[in-house]
Amino acid sequence: MNEFLKDVIKLKRRILVVDDEEINRRMLSKILSSDYEVLTAEDGDRALDIINSERDLLSLILLDLIMPGKDGYELLNIIQGDPQLRKIPVIVLTSEESAEVQSLKKGAADFIPKPYNLPDVILARIEKTIQLYETINIVKATQFDSLTGLYNKEYFMEYASVMDQFYRDREMDAVALNVNRFHVLNEIHGRNTGDAILRMIGRALKEYVYEHEGIACRYDADGFFLYLPHEDDICSALSEKITSLETGDLNNIFNRIRYGIYPKANREYAIHRRFDCALFACNSIKGDFEKRVSYYDSTMHEKEAYSERLLADMETGLKERQFRVYYQPKYYIQGEEPALSSAEALVRWIHPVLGMISPAKFIPVFEDNGLVSKLDRYVWKEAARQVGEWKMRYGFTIPVSVNVSRVDLMEADFVEEITSIMTDAGITASEYLLEVTESAYTEDSDRIIEVVNRLRSLGLKIEMDDFGTGYSSLNMLSSLPIDVLKLDMGFIRNIENSEKDLKMVELIMDIAGYLNLRVVAEGVETEEQYKLLKKTGVHLIQGYYFSKPLPAEEMEDVLKRGFLKK
Ligand code: C2E
Ligand code: CA
Ligand code: CA
C-alpha cells in the first residue's frame, strides 16, 4: 500500500482472509477485526477477484493452502508471478509443517499454524509482516538494476536494515564481489559479452540468495553485494553455482571473481559501514590474482584504521614537507663496464610519529582516493627541481624518471602541468622520463594513448612500468606509444633457478627488439641475475645489486662518480 493511499484511508489496514472453511474465516475475522478491516473469500477464484480489485488497498493476505478448486499454492504462484501483486505479503495458514517450508520457498512471508489458539501470537506476526513489507515498499527508488534484475544499491541497503530489525538474533555476513579487470573483458570481447557475464553472475547470485534467505544487489559496474545468514564457506558454494551456469563463451568467470567477506558483521556498525568493510576486504586483494577471498577481520580493521590515519595526515605531510624523494640509479649494462644512465624518483614519507613509510603502503591508499595526484605533482616538481639544481651545480646531469598514476593521466591539465614543471626547473624533455604502469594502458587505452602521444611529441620518453603484470597483448604493445619496457621484478626474482622465467625474459627481449624498445630490468639483487640479464641483452638494470634508492645527497655522490665502485 503506498503512502498516499495510507493517508487517504487513515482508518484501518485491510486484510484478506482466504479459507474454504467458514469456521476458520470467522475465527480469524474475530481475532483481527479490532485492529484491521477484514475481507474474506471462500475459494481461490473469489480471492483472486478481490486481490485484483483491491490490489492497492490490501496490506496482507492470509491464505489457506488446501482448498477445493484453485488451492493456496496456485494462488501463491499467481501472486508471486505478478510484480504488482508480489508487493502484498502473504501469510500461509496451515497445519502441516512440510507445507510451511514449501510455501516460504514459494514466496510466502510467514505462516500461521492451525488451529488458531494463540490470538496474540497471530496478531503479532501479522503486524510484523505488514510493517516489514510496508517499509520495503516505501523505498520507491527504482528498486532493480535493469541489467541483472538484482536490487539496486539504495534499495538493497534499505532492505538489509529492515532485515536487521526483523531478525535481530541472526548472524549475518556482508559480502562484496568484484570481477577482476572487467574492463579488459569488455575491451577484448565487447560490451555484449561483458553484459552477458554480469547477467550470468546476477542470475547465479539471485538463485543463491534465494536459497539462502539473503538478498543481493549490483553496487557498481562490476561489483555486487550480498547480505545473508552466516555460512562457513560461501565462496565455494557460490563458485559451484556460478560454474553451473557457465556456458560456451562464458567460462572460467568464477576464476575472475574476488570476494570480500565480512562474516558475522558487527551490528553496531551502520549497514553501509559493514559493506565498506566487506569492500575493503575485497579491494585488499585487487591485483593479486592468486587470492580470491579475503575476510574482514581485526588485522584488516587495523589496516583500515592505518589507511585512514595516512589519509588524515597527508595534507599536513605535504605542507610540512615530510615527503622525501629518493633516487635509485639505473645502469646501462651492455658496455664494458656498467654505466650510470638515469635514476628513478621514489617517494618516501618521513612521518613524525609512524617513522619512514614505504610508498607501497601509502600510494595505493592515495590512489583509491584520488589524492595521489596531489602527491605526485609534489614529487614531479621536487625531482625536476633537483635535476635542475644538479645541472646548475655540475653542468651535467642524468635523466630522472617519475612515476605517473593512472589518475594523473585522466587530469585535464596533465600535459600542461608536466610542461610547466620542466620549464620552471630549467630542464629539457631529455632530462625527464615518465613511468606509466602497464595496467594504466589496459584501462582506458584510447585516452591514455592520446595523452601519452602528446607527451612524446614534446620529446619526453615513456617507460612502461611493471611490464608483464598487466594484460597488454602483443598486438596492443605494437601500437602503444612507448620507448622503454620496464620488466617487473617478478620476472627477475627466480631467473637463476627457473629456466621458464629466463626463457620469458629472452622472449620479451625478442619482442622488444622487434618493436625497437629498450628494456630495463628492475629488482636485480644478485650478481648472478645481473650476468644472466646482461647475456639476454637487457639494456638497463635497476636494483639493490647496484644501489638502493638513495636520498638526494647520496645520489649526488653517485652522480659525481658517474659510475659505481663495484
Ligand atoms: P615501482 O615503480 O615498481 O618501483 C620499484 C620498487 O622496487 C621501489 O619500491 C624500489 O625501492 C624497489 N626496488 C628497487 N630495487 C629493488 C631490489 O633489488 N629488490 C627489491 N625487493 N625491491 C627493489 P618503493 O620505493 O617501495 O616503491 C614502491 C612502489 O610505489 C613503486 O613501484 C611505485 O609504483 C610506487 N611509487 C613510488 N614513488 C611513487 C610516486 O612518487 N608516485 C607514484 N604514483 N607512485 C610511486
Ligand atoms: Ca616505477
Ligand atoms: Ca615497477
Coordinates of C-alpha atoms and ligand atoms in Angstrom, one line a residue:
M1 CA 0.0 0.0 0.0
N2 CA 1.5 3.3 -0.9
E3 CA 1.9 6.3 1.4
F4 CA -0.7 8.4 -0.3
L5 CA -3.4 5.7 0.0
K6 CA -2.5 5.1 3.6
D7 CA -3.2 8.7 4.3
V8 CA -6.5 8.7 2.5
I9 CA -7.7 5.7 4.4
K10 CA -6.3 6.6 7.7
L11 CA -8.6 4.1 9.2
K12 CA -7.6 0.5 9.3
R13 CA -5.3 -1.6 7.1
R14 CA -7.1 -4.2 5.0
I15 CA -6.5 -7.9 5.3
L16 CA -7.9 -10.6 3.0
V17 CA -8.6 -14.0 4.6
V18 CA -8.9 -16.8 2.1
D19 CA -10.1 -20.1 3.6
D20 CA -12.8 -22.6 2.4
E21 CA -13.9 -23.3 5.9
E22 CA -16.3 -20.9 7.3
I23 CA -15.4 -21.5 10.9
N24 CA -11.8 -20.5 10.1
R25 CA -12.8 -17.4 8.3
R26 CA -15.0 -16.4 11.3
M27 CA -12.4 -17.1 13.9
L28 CA -9.7 -15.1 12.1
S29 CA -12.1 -12.2 11.4
K30 CA -12.9 -12.1 15.1
I31 CA -9.2 -12.1 16.1
L32 CA -8.3 -9.4 13.6
S33 CA -11.3 -7.2 13.4
S34 CA -10.4 -4.9 16.3
D35 CA -7.2 -3.8 14.5
Y36 CA -7.9 -4.4 10.8
E37 CA -10.6 -4.3 8.2
V38 CA -11.1 -7.9 7.2
L39 CA -12.3 -9.1 3.8
T40 CA -13.0 -12.8 3.3
A41 CA -13.0 -15.2 0.4
E42 CA -14.1 -18.8 0.4
D43 CA -12.2 -20.1 -2.6
G44 CA -9.3 -19.3 -4.9
D45 CA -11.3 -17.7 -7.7
R46 CA -13.2 -15.3 -5.4
A47 CA -9.9 -14.5 -3.7
L48 CA -8.3 -13.6 -7.0
D49 CA -11.2 -11.3 -7.9
I50 CA -10.7 -9.4 -4.6
I51 CA -7.0 -9.3 -4.9
N52 CA -7.2 -7.8 -8.4
S53 CA -9.8 -5.2 -7.5
E54 CA -8.2 -4.3 -4.2
R55 CA -4.6 -4.7 -5.1
D56 CA -3.5 -1.2 -4.0
L57 CA -5.5 -1.4 -0.8
L58 CA -4.6 -4.8 0.6
S59 CA -2.0 -4.8 3.3
L60 CA -1.9 -8.6 3.7
I61 CA -3.4 -11.9 2.5
L62 CA -4.0 -14.8 4.9
L63 CA -4.1 -17.8 2.7
D64 CA -5.3 -21.4 3.4
L65 CA -3.2 -23.8 1.4
I66 CA -5.7 -26.6 1.0
M67 CA -8.9 -25.6 -0.7
P68 CA -11.0 -27.2 -3.5
G69 CA -10.5 -25.6 -6.9
K70 CA -7.6 -23.2 -7.0
D71 CA -5.7 -24.0 -4.0
G72 CA -3.3 -21.9 -1.9
Y73 CA -0.1 -22.9 -3.8
E74 CA -1.7 -22.0 -7.1
L75 CA -2.7 -18.6 -5.8
L76 CA 0.7 -18.1 -4.3
N77 CA 2.2 -18.7 -7.7
I78 CA -0.1 -16.2 -9.4
I79 CA 0.7 -13.6 -6.8
Q80 CA 4.5 -14.1 -7.0
G81 CA 4.4 -14.0 -10.8
D82 CA 2.9 -10.5 -10.8
P83 CA 5.3 -7.8 -9.9
Q84 CA 2.5 -5.6 -8.6
L85 CA 0.8 -8.3 -6.5
R86 CA 4.1 -9.5 -5.2
K87 CA 4.2 -6.4 -3.0
I88 CA 1.4 -7.8 -0.9
P89 CA 2.6 -10.1 1.8
V90 CA 1.0 -13.5 2.1
I91 CA 0.9 -15.4 5.3
V92 CA 0.0 -19.1 4.8
L93 CA -2.4 -20.9 7.1
T94 CA -1.5 -24.5 7.6
S95 CA -1.5 -27.5 9.8
E96 CA 1.4 -29.3 8.2
E97 CA 5.0 -28.5 8.8
S98 CA 6.2 -29.6 5.5
A99 CA 3.8 -27.2 3.8
E100 CA 5.3 -24.3 5.7
V101 CA 8.7 -24.7 4.2
Q102 CA 7.4 -25.2 0.8
S103 CA 5.2 -22.1 0.9
L104 CA 8.0 -20.0 2.3
K105 CA 10.1 -21.1 -0.7
K106 CA 7.3 -20.1 -3.0
G107 CA 7.4 -16.6 -1.6
A108 CA 5.1 -16.6 1.4
A109 CA 6.2 -14.1 4.0
D110 CA 5.3 -16.2 7.0
F111 CA 3.0 -18.9 8.2
I112 CA 0.4 -19.3 10.9
P113 CA -0.2 -22.8 12.2
K114 CA -3.7 -24.1 12.6
P115 CA -5.6 -24.4 14.9
Y116 CA -5.7 -20.7 15.9
N117 CA -5.4 -20.9 19.6
L118 CA -3.0 -18.1 20.2
P119 CA -4.6 -14.8 19.0
D120 CA -1.8 -12.6 20.4
V121 CA 0.9 -14.5 18.5
I122 CA -1.2 -14.3 15.4
L123 CA -1.7 -10.6 15.7
A124 CA 2.0 -10.0 16.4
R125 CA 3.1 -12.0 13.4
I126 CA 0.7 -10.2 11.2
E127 CA 1.7 -6.8 12.4
K128 CA 5.4 -7.6 11.9
T129 CA 4.9 -8.8 8.4
I130 CA 2.8 -5.8 7.4
Q131 CA 5.4 -3.5 8.8
L132 CA 8.2 -5.3 7.0
Y133 CA 6.5 -5.1 3.7
E134 CA 5.5 -1.5 4.0
T135 CA 8.9 -0.4 4.9
I136 CA 10.2 -2.2 1.9
N137 CA 7.6 -0.9 -0.4
I138 CA 8.1 2.6 0.7
V139 CA 11.5 2.7 -0.7
K140 CA 10.3 3.6 -4.1
A141 CA 13.6 4.4 -5.7
T142 CA 13.8 2.3 -8.8
Q143 CA 14.4 -0.9 -7.0
F144 CA 16.0 -3.0 -9.6
D145 CA 19.1 -2.9 -11.6
S146 CA 17.9 -3.2 -15.1
L147 CA 20.8 -5.2 -16.4
T148 CA 20.9 -8.0 -13.8
G149 CA 17.4 -7.8 -12.3
L150 CA 19.1 -7.6 -8.8
Y151 CA 18.2 -4.9 -6.4
N152 CA 20.0 -1.6 -6.8
K153 CA 22.3 -0.4 -4.0
E154 CA 19.9 2.0 -2.2
Y155 CA 17.1 -0.5 -2.1
F156 CA 19.4 -3.2 -1.0
M157 CA 20.7 -1.2 1.9
E158 CA 17.2 -0.2 2.9
Y159 CA 16.1 -3.8 2.7
A160 CA 19.1 -5.0 4.7
S161 CA 18.4 -2.6 7.6
V162 CA 14.8 -3.8 7.6
M163 CA 16.0 -7.4 7.7
D164 CA 18.2 -6.4 10.7
Q165 CA 15.2 -5.1 12.6
F166 CA 13.2 -8.2 12.0
Y167 CA 15.8 -10.9 12.5
R168 CA 17.6 -9.4 15.5
D169 CA 19.4 -12.6 16.5
R170 CA 20.6 -13.8 13.2
E171 CA 24.3 -13.7 12.4
M172 CA 24.6 -12.2 9.0
D173 CA 27.5 -12.0 6.5
A174 CA 28.2 -8.9 4.4
V175 CA 29.8 -10.0 1.1
A176 CA 31.3 -7.9 -1.7
L177 CA 32.2 -9.4 -5.1
N178 CA 34.0 -7.9 -7.9
V179 CA 35.2 -9.0 -11.3
N180 CA 38.9 -8.7 -11.8
R181 CA 39.8 -6.5 -14.8
F182 CA 36.3 -6.4 -16.1
H183 CA 37.1 -3.5 -18.3
V184 CA 39.6 -5.7 -20.1
L185 CA 36.9 -8.3 -20.8
N186 CA 34.8 -5.6 -22.2
E187 CA 37.6 -4.3 -24.4
I188 CA 38.6 -7.7 -25.7
H189 CA 35.3 -9.4 -26.1
G190 CA 33.0 -6.4 -26.5
R191 CA 30.3 -4.9 -24.3
N192 CA 27.7 -7.5 -25.1
T193 CA 29.8 -10.3 -23.7
G194 CA 30.6 -8.1 -20.7
D195 CA 26.8 -7.6 -20.2
A196 CA 26.2 -11.3 -20.6
I197 CA 28.8 -12.1 -17.9
L198 CA 27.2 -9.6 -15.5
R199 CA 23.8 -11.0 -16.2
M200 CA 25.1 -14.6 -15.6
I201 CA 26.7 -13.6 -12.3
G202 CA 23.5 -11.8 -11.4
R203 CA 21.4 -14.9 -12.0
A204 CA 23.7 -17.1 -10.0
L205 CA 23.6 -14.7 -7.1
K206 CA 19.9 -14.3 -7.3
E207 CA 19.4 -18.1 -7.1
Y208 CA 21.9 -18.4 -4.4
V209 CA 20.5 -15.8 -2.1
Y210 CA 17.0 -17.1 -2.8
E211 CA 18.1 -20.5 -1.5
H212 CA 19.9 -19.0 1.5
E213 CA 17.4 -16.4 2.6
G214 CA 19.5 -13.4 1.7
I215 CA 19.5 -10.5 -0.7
A216 CA 21.8 -9.3 -3.5
C217 CA 22.4 -6.2 -5.4
R218 CA 24.8 -4.7 -8.0
Y219 CA 26.5 -1.8 -6.4
D220 CA 28.5 -0.6 -9.4
A221 CA 29.5 -1.7 -12.9
D222 CA 31.1 -5.0 -12.0
G223 CA 30.5 -5.1 -8.2
F224 CA 27.9 -7.0 -6.2
F225 CA 26.9 -7.1 -2.6
L226 CA 25.2 -10.0 -0.7
Y227 CA 23.6 -9.9 2.7
L228 CA 22.7 -13.3 4.1
P229 CA 22.7 -15.5 7.2
H230 CA 26.2 -16.6 8.2
E231 CA 27.7 -19.6 6.4
D232 CA 31.2 -21.0 6.7
D233 CA 32.2 -21.4 3.1
I234 CA 30.1 -19.1 1.0
C235 CA 32.8 -18.8 -1.6
S236 CA 33.0 -22.4 -2.7
A237 CA 29.2 -22.8 -2.7
L238 CA 28.9 -19.7 -4.9
S239 CA 31.6 -20.9 -7.1
E240 CA 29.6 -24.1 -7.8
K241 CA 26.6 -22.0 -8.6
I242 CA 28.4 -19.8 -11.0
T243 CA 30.2 -22.7 -12.6
S244 CA 26.9 -24.4 -13.1
L245 CA 25.6 -21.5 -15.2
E246 CA 28.7 -21.1 -17.4
T247 CA 28.2 -21.9 -21.0
G248 CA 30.4 -21.8 -24.1
D249 CA 31.9 -18.3 -24.2
L250 CA 31.3 -17.6 -20.6
N251 CA 33.7 -20.0 -19.0
N252 CA 36.0 -19.6 -16.1
I253 CA 34.3 -16.4 -14.9
F254 CA 34.5 -17.7 -11.4
N255 CA 38.2 -17.5 -11.5
R256 CA 38.0 -13.9 -12.2
I257 CA 35.8 -13.0 -9.2
R258 CA 37.3 -11.8 -6.0
Y259 CA 35.4 -11.9 -2.7
G260 CA 35.5 -9.7 0.3
I261 CA 33.6 -11.3 3.2
Y262 CA 32.8 -9.7 6.5
P263 CA 31.5 -12.7 8.4
K264 CA 29.0 -12.2 11.3
A265 CA 29.2 -8.5 10.6
N266 CA 29.0 -6.4 13.7
R267 CA 25.6 -4.9 14.0
E268 CA 26.8 -1.9 16.0
Y269 CA 28.1 -0.6 12.7
A270 CA 25.6 1.0 10.3
I271 CA 24.8 -1.2 7.4
H272 CA 26.8 0.9 5.0
R273 CA 29.8 0.7 7.2
R274 CA 29.5 -3.1 7.3
F275 CA 29.6 -3.2 3.5
D276 CA 32.5 -0.7 3.4
C277 CA 34.4 -3.3 5.5
A278 CA 33.4 -6.1 3.0
L279 CA 34.5 -3.9 0.2
F280 CA 37.7 -3.1 2.0
A281 CA 38.5 -6.8 2.2
C282 CA 37.6 -7.3 -1.4
N283 CA 39.8 -4.4 -2.6
S284 CA 42.7 -5.6 -0.4
I285 CA 43.2 -8.4 -2.9
K286 CA 42.7 -6.3 -6.0
G287 CA 45.5 -7.0 -8.4
D288 CA 46.6 -10.1 -6.5
F289 CA 45.2 -12.7 -8.9
E290 CA 46.3 -15.6 -6.7
K291 CA 43.9 -14.7 -4.0
R292 CA 40.2 -15.0 -4.5
V293 CA 38.8 -14.4 -1.0
S294 CA 39.6 -12.0 1.7
Y295 CA 38.0 -11.9 5.1
Y296 CA 37.5 -8.7 7.0
D297 CA 39.0 -9.3 10.5
S298 CA 40.7 -7.4 13.2
T299 CA 44.0 -7.1 11.4
M300 CA 42.2 -5.7 8.5
H301 CA 40.4 -3.4 10.8
E302 CA 43.8 -2.2 12.0
K303 CA 45.0 -1.8 8.4
E304 CA 41.9 0.2 7.6
A305 CA 42.5 2.4 10.6
Y306 CA 46.1 2.8 9.5
S307 CA 44.9 3.8 6.0
E308 CA 42.5 6.3 7.5
R309 CA 45.3 7.8 9.5
L310 CA 47.5 8.1 6.5
L311 CA 44.7 9.9 4.6
A312 CA 44.1 12.2 7.5
D313 CA 47.8 13.1 7.8
M314 CA 48.6 13.6 4.2
E315 CA 47.8 17.3 3.8
T316 CA 49.9 18.2 6.8
G317 CA 52.6 15.9 5.5
L318 CA 52.7 17.8 2.2
K319 CA 52.7 21.2 4.0
E320 CA 55.5 20.2 6.3
R321 CA 57.5 18.6 3.6
Q322 CA 57.5 15.2 5.3
F323 CA 57.6 13.5 1.9
R324 CA 61.1 13.0 0.6
V325 CA 62.2 12.0 -2.9
Y326 CA 64.8 9.2 -3.1
Y327 CA 66.7 8.3 -6.3
Q328 CA 67.5 4.8 -7.5
P329 CA 70.2 4.7 -10.2
K330 CA 69.7 2.8 -13.4
Y331 CA 72.8 1.4 -15.1
Y332 CA 73.4 0.7 -18.8
I333 CA 75.0 -2.8 -18.8
Q334 CA 75.7 -3.6 -22.4
G335 CA 79.0 -1.7 -22.4
E336 CA 82.3 -2.9 -21.0
E337 CA 81.5 -1.5 -17.6
P338 CA 78.1 -0.7 -16.2
A339 CA 77.5 3.0 -16.7
L340 CA 75.2 5.2 -14.8
S341 CA 72.4 6.1 -17.1
S342 CA 69.5 7.6 -15.3
A343 CA 67.6 7.3 -12.0
E344 CA 64.1 6.8 -10.8
A345 CA 62.5 9.1 -8.3
L346 CA 60.8 7.2 -5.5
V347 CA 58.9 8.9 -2.7
R348 CA 59.2 8.2 1.0
W349 CA 57.2 9.6 3.8
I350 CA 59.1 10.5 6.9
H351 CA 56.2 10.6 9.3
P352 CA 56.8 12.4 12.6
V353 CA 55.1 9.6 14.5
L354 CA 55.0 6.5 12.3
G355 CA 58.5 6.9 11.1
M356 CA 59.6 6.2 7.5
I357 CA 56.7 4.8 5.5
S358 CA 57.1 2.9 2.2
P359 CA 55.2 4.2 -0.8
A360 CA 54.0 0.6 -1.3
K361 CA 51.9 1.3 1.8
F362 CA 50.5 4.8 1.1
I363 CA 50.4 5.1 -2.7
P364 CA 47.6 2.5 -3.1
V365 CA 45.6 4.3 -0.3
F366 CA 46.0 7.6 -2.0
E367 CA 45.2 6.1 -5.4
D368 CA 41.9 4.8 -4.2
N369 CA 41.1 8.3 -3.0
G370 CA 42.4 10.3 -5.9
L371 CA 44.8 12.1 -3.6
V372 CA 47.7 10.6 -5.3
S373 CA 47.7 13.4 -8.0
K374 CA 48.5 15.9 -5.4
L375 CA 51.4 13.9 -4.0
D376 CA 52.6 13.0 -7.5
R377 CA 52.7 16.7 -8.5
Y378 CA 54.8 17.4 -5.5
V379 CA 57.2 14.6 -6.3
W380 CA 57.4 15.6 -10.0
K381 CA 58.3 19.2 -9.0
E382 CA 60.8 18.1 -6.5
A383 CA 62.5 15.7 -8.8
A384 CA 62.6 18.3 -11.6
R385 CA 63.9 20.9 -9.3
Q386 CA 66.6 18.5 -8.1
V387 CA 67.7 17.7 -11.7
G388 CA 67.8 21.4 -12.4
E389 CA 69.9 22.1 -9.4
W390 CA 72.4 19.4 -10.2
K391 CA 72.6 20.7 -13.7
M392 CA 73.4 24.2 -12.4
R393 CA 76.0 22.9 -10.0
Y394 CA 77.8 20.4 -12.1
G395 CA 77.0 21.4 -15.6
F396 CA 75.7 18.0 -16.4
T397 CA 73.0 15.6 -15.2
I398 CA 71.3 12.3 -15.7
P399 CA 67.7 12.0 -16.6
V400 CA 65.3 11.2 -13.8
S401 CA 62.1 9.2 -14.2
V402 CA 59.0 9.9 -12.2
N403 CA 56.0 7.7 -11.6
V404 CA 52.7 8.6 -13.1
S405 CA 49.5 7.1 -11.8
R406 CA 46.5 6.3 -13.9
V407 CA 44.6 9.0 -12.1
D408 CA 47.2 11.6 -13.2
L409 CA 46.7 10.7 -16.8
M410 CA 43.0 11.5 -16.5
E411 CA 43.6 15.0 -15.3
A412 CA 42.7 17.6 -17.9
D413 CA 45.8 19.7 -17.4
F414 CA 48.3 16.8 -17.1
V415 CA 50.4 17.6 -20.1
E416 CA 50.5 21.4 -19.3
E417 CA 51.5 20.6 -15.8
I418 CA 54.4 18.4 -16.9
T419 CA 55.5 21.1 -19.4
S420 CA 55.4 23.9 -16.8
I421 CA 57.3 21.8 -14.3
M422 CA 60.1 21.3 -16.7
T423 CA 60.2 24.9 -17.7
D424 CA 60.2 26.1 -14.1
A425 CA 63.0 23.7 -13.2
G426 CA 65.0 24.7 -16.3
I427 CA 65.3 21.2 -17.6
T428 CA 64.6 19.7 -21.0
A429 CA 62.5 16.7 -22.1
S430 CA 65.6 14.6 -22.5
E431 CA 66.3 15.0 -18.8
Y432 CA 62.9 13.9 -17.6
L433 CA 61.2 10.5 -18.1
L434 CA 57.8 9.2 -17.2
E435 CA 56.9 5.8 -15.9
V436 CA 53.4 4.7 -16.6
T437 CA 52.3 1.3 -15.2
E438 CA 51.3 -1.3 -17.7
S439 CA 47.8 -1.7 -16.2
A440 CA 47.0 2.0 -16.9
Y441 CA 47.2 1.2 -20.6
T442 CA 44.6 -1.5 -20.3
E443 CA 42.1 0.6 -18.5
D444 CA 41.1 3.4 -20.8
S445 CA 43.6 2.8 -23.6
D446 CA 42.3 5.3 -26.1
R447 CA 42.5 8.2 -23.7
I448 CA 45.9 7.1 -22.3
I449 CA 47.3 6.7 -25.8
E450 CA 46.2 10.2 -26.8
V451 CA 47.8 11.8 -23.7
V452 CA 51.0 9.8 -24.0
N453 CA 51.3 10.7 -27.7
R454 CA 51.1 14.4 -26.7
L455 CA 53.9 13.9 -24.2
R456 CA 56.1 12.1 -26.7
S457 CA 55.6 14.9 -29.2
L458 CA 57.2 17.2 -26.6
G459 CA 60.2 14.9 -26.7
L460 CA 59.6 13.0 -23.4
K461 CA 60.4 9.3 -23.2
I462 CA 57.9 7.0 -21.7
E463 CA 58.7 3.8 -19.8
M464 CA 56.1 1.1 -19.4
D465 CA 56.4 0.2 -15.7
D466 CA 55.7 -3.2 -14.2
F467 CA 55.6 -4.8 -17.6
G468 CA 54.3 -8.3 -17.5
T469 CA 51.9 -7.8 -14.7
G470 CA 49.1 -6.4 -16.8
Y471 CA 47.3 -7.7 -19.7
S472 CA 48.7 -5.9 -22.7
S473 CA 48.7 -8.2 -25.7
L474 CA 51.4 -8.3 -28.2
N475 CA 49.0 -6.7 -30.6
M476 CA 48.4 -3.9 -28.2
L477 CA 52.0 -3.5 -27.4
S478 CA 53.0 -2.8 -31.0
S479 CA 50.5 0.1 -31.2
L480 CA 51.3 1.7 -27.9
P481 CA 53.4 4.9 -27.8
I482 CA 56.2 3.8 -25.5
D483 CA 60.0 3.9 -25.6
V484 CA 61.1 1.6 -22.8
L485 CA 59.8 -1.6 -21.3
K486 CA 60.4 -2.0 -17.6
L487 CA 60.3 -5.6 -16.7
D488 CA 58.6 -6.3 -13.5
M489 CA 60.6 -7.7 -10.6
G490 CA 58.6 -10.9 -10.7
F491 CA 60.5 -12.0 -13.8
I492 CA 63.9 -11.4 -12.3
R493 CA 63.3 -13.0 -8.9
N494 CA 63.7 -16.6 -10.0
I495 CA 65.7 -16.2 -13.1
E496 CA 68.7 -18.1 -11.7
N497 CA 66.6 -21.1 -10.8
S498 CA 63.8 -21.1 -13.3
E499 CA 64.5 -22.0 -16.9
K500 CA 61.0 -20.8 -17.7
D501 CA 61.5 -17.3 -16.3
L502 CA 64.7 -16.9 -18.1
K503 CA 63.0 -18.0 -21.4
M504 CA 60.3 -15.5 -20.7
V505 CA 62.9 -12.7 -20.5
E506 CA 64.5 -13.9 -23.7
L507 CA 61.2 -13.9 -25.4
I508 CA 60.4 -10.4 -24.2
M509 CA 63.8 -9.3 -25.5
D510 CA 62.9 -10.6 -28.9
I511 CA 59.7 -8.7 -28.9
A512 CA 61.3 -5.6 -27.6
G513 CA 63.9 -5.9 -30.4
Y514 CA 61.3 -6.3 -33.0
L515 CA 59.4 -3.2 -31.7
N516 CA 62.6 -1.3 -31.2
L517 CA 62.1 -0.8 -27.5
R518 CA 64.7 -0.6 -24.8
V519 CA 64.4 -2.8 -21.8
V520 CA 65.0 -2.1 -18.1
A521 CA 65.1 -4.9 -15.6
E522 CA 64.2 -3.8 -12.0
G523 CA 64.7 -5.5 -8.7
V524 CA 68.1 -7.0 -9.7
E525 CA 69.6 -8.2 -6.4
T526 CA 72.4 -10.6 -7.3
E527 CA 75.5 -10.8 -9.5
E528 CA 74.1 -14.0 -11.0
Q529 CA 70.9 -12.2 -12.1
Y530 CA 73.0 -9.3 -13.4
K531 CA 75.1 -11.7 -15.5
L532 CA 72.2 -13.6 -16.9
L533 CA 70.3 -10.4 -17.8
K534 CA 73.4 -9.0 -19.5
K535 CA 73.5 -12.1 -21.6
T536 CA 69.9 -11.8 -22.7
G537 CA 70.6 -8.3 -23.9
V538 CA 68.7 -6.3 -21.3
H539 CA 69.9 -2.7 -21.7
L540 CA 69.5 -1.3 -18.3
I541 CA 69.4 -2.5 -14.7
Q542 CA 68.0 -1.1 -11.6
G543 CA 68.1 -2.9 -8.2
Y544 CA 69.8 -3.4 -4.9
Y545 CA 72.7 -5.2 -6.6
F546 CA 73.9 -1.7 -7.7
S547 CA 72.1 0.5 -5.3
K548 CA 69.1 1.0 -3.1
P549 CA 67.0 4.2 -3.6
L550 CA 69.1 7.0 -2.1
P551 CA 68.4 10.3 -0.5
A552 CA 69.4 13.3 -2.8
E553 CA 72.7 13.9 -1.1
E554 CA 73.9 10.3 -1.5
M555 CA 72.6 10.2 -5.1
E556 CA 74.7 13.3 -5.7
D557 CA 77.8 11.3 -4.7
V558 CA 76.9 8.6 -7.2
L559 CA 76.4 11.3 -9.8
K560 CA 79.8 12.8 -9.2
R561 CA 81.5 9.4 -9.5
G562 CA 79.5 8.8 -12.7
F563 CA 79.7 5.1 -12.2
L564 CA 79.8 2.6 -9.4
K565 CA 82.7 1.3 -7.4
K566 CA 81.6 -2.3 -7.9
Ligands
C2E1 P1 57.9 0.7 -8.8 O1 57.7 1.9 -9.6 O2 57.8 -0.6 -9.4 O3 59.3 0.9 -8.1 C1 60.2 -0.1 -7.8 C2 60.2 -0.5 -6.4 O4 61.1 -1.6 -6.2 C3 60.7 0.5 -5.4 O5 59.9 0.3 -4.2 C4 62.1 0.1 -5.2 O6 62.6 0.6 -4.0 C5 62.0 -1.3 -5.2 N1 63.3 -2.0 -5.5 C6 64.3 -1.5 -6.3 N2 65.3 -2.4 -6.4 C7 64.9 -3.5 -5.7 C8 65.5 -4.7 -5.5 O7 66.6 -5.1 -5.9 N3 64.8 -5.6 -4.7 C9 63.6 -5.3 -4.2 N4 63.0 -6.3 -3.5 N5 63.0 -4.1 -4.4 C10 63.6 -3.2 -5.2 P2 59.3 1.5 -3.4 O8 60.2 2.7 -3.5 O9 58.9 1.0 -2.1 O10 58.1 1.9 -4.3 C11 57.0 1.0 -4.4 C12 56.1 1.5 -5.5 O11 55.4 2.7 -5.1 C13 56.7 1.8 -6.8 O12 56.9 0.7 -7.5 C14 55.7 2.7 -7.4 O13 54.7 2.0 -8.0 C15 55.1 3.5 -6.2 N6 55.7 4.8 -6.1 C16 56.9 5.2 -5.5 N7 57.0 6.5 -5.6 C17 55.9 7.0 -6.3 C18 55.5 8.3 -6.7 O14 56.1 9.3 -6.5 N8 54.3 8.4 -7.3 C19 53.6 7.2 -7.6 N9 52.4 7.4 -8.2 N10 54.0 6.0 -7.2 C20 55.1 5.9 -6.6
CA2 CA 58.3 2.9 -11.3
CA3 CA 57.9 -1.2 -11.4

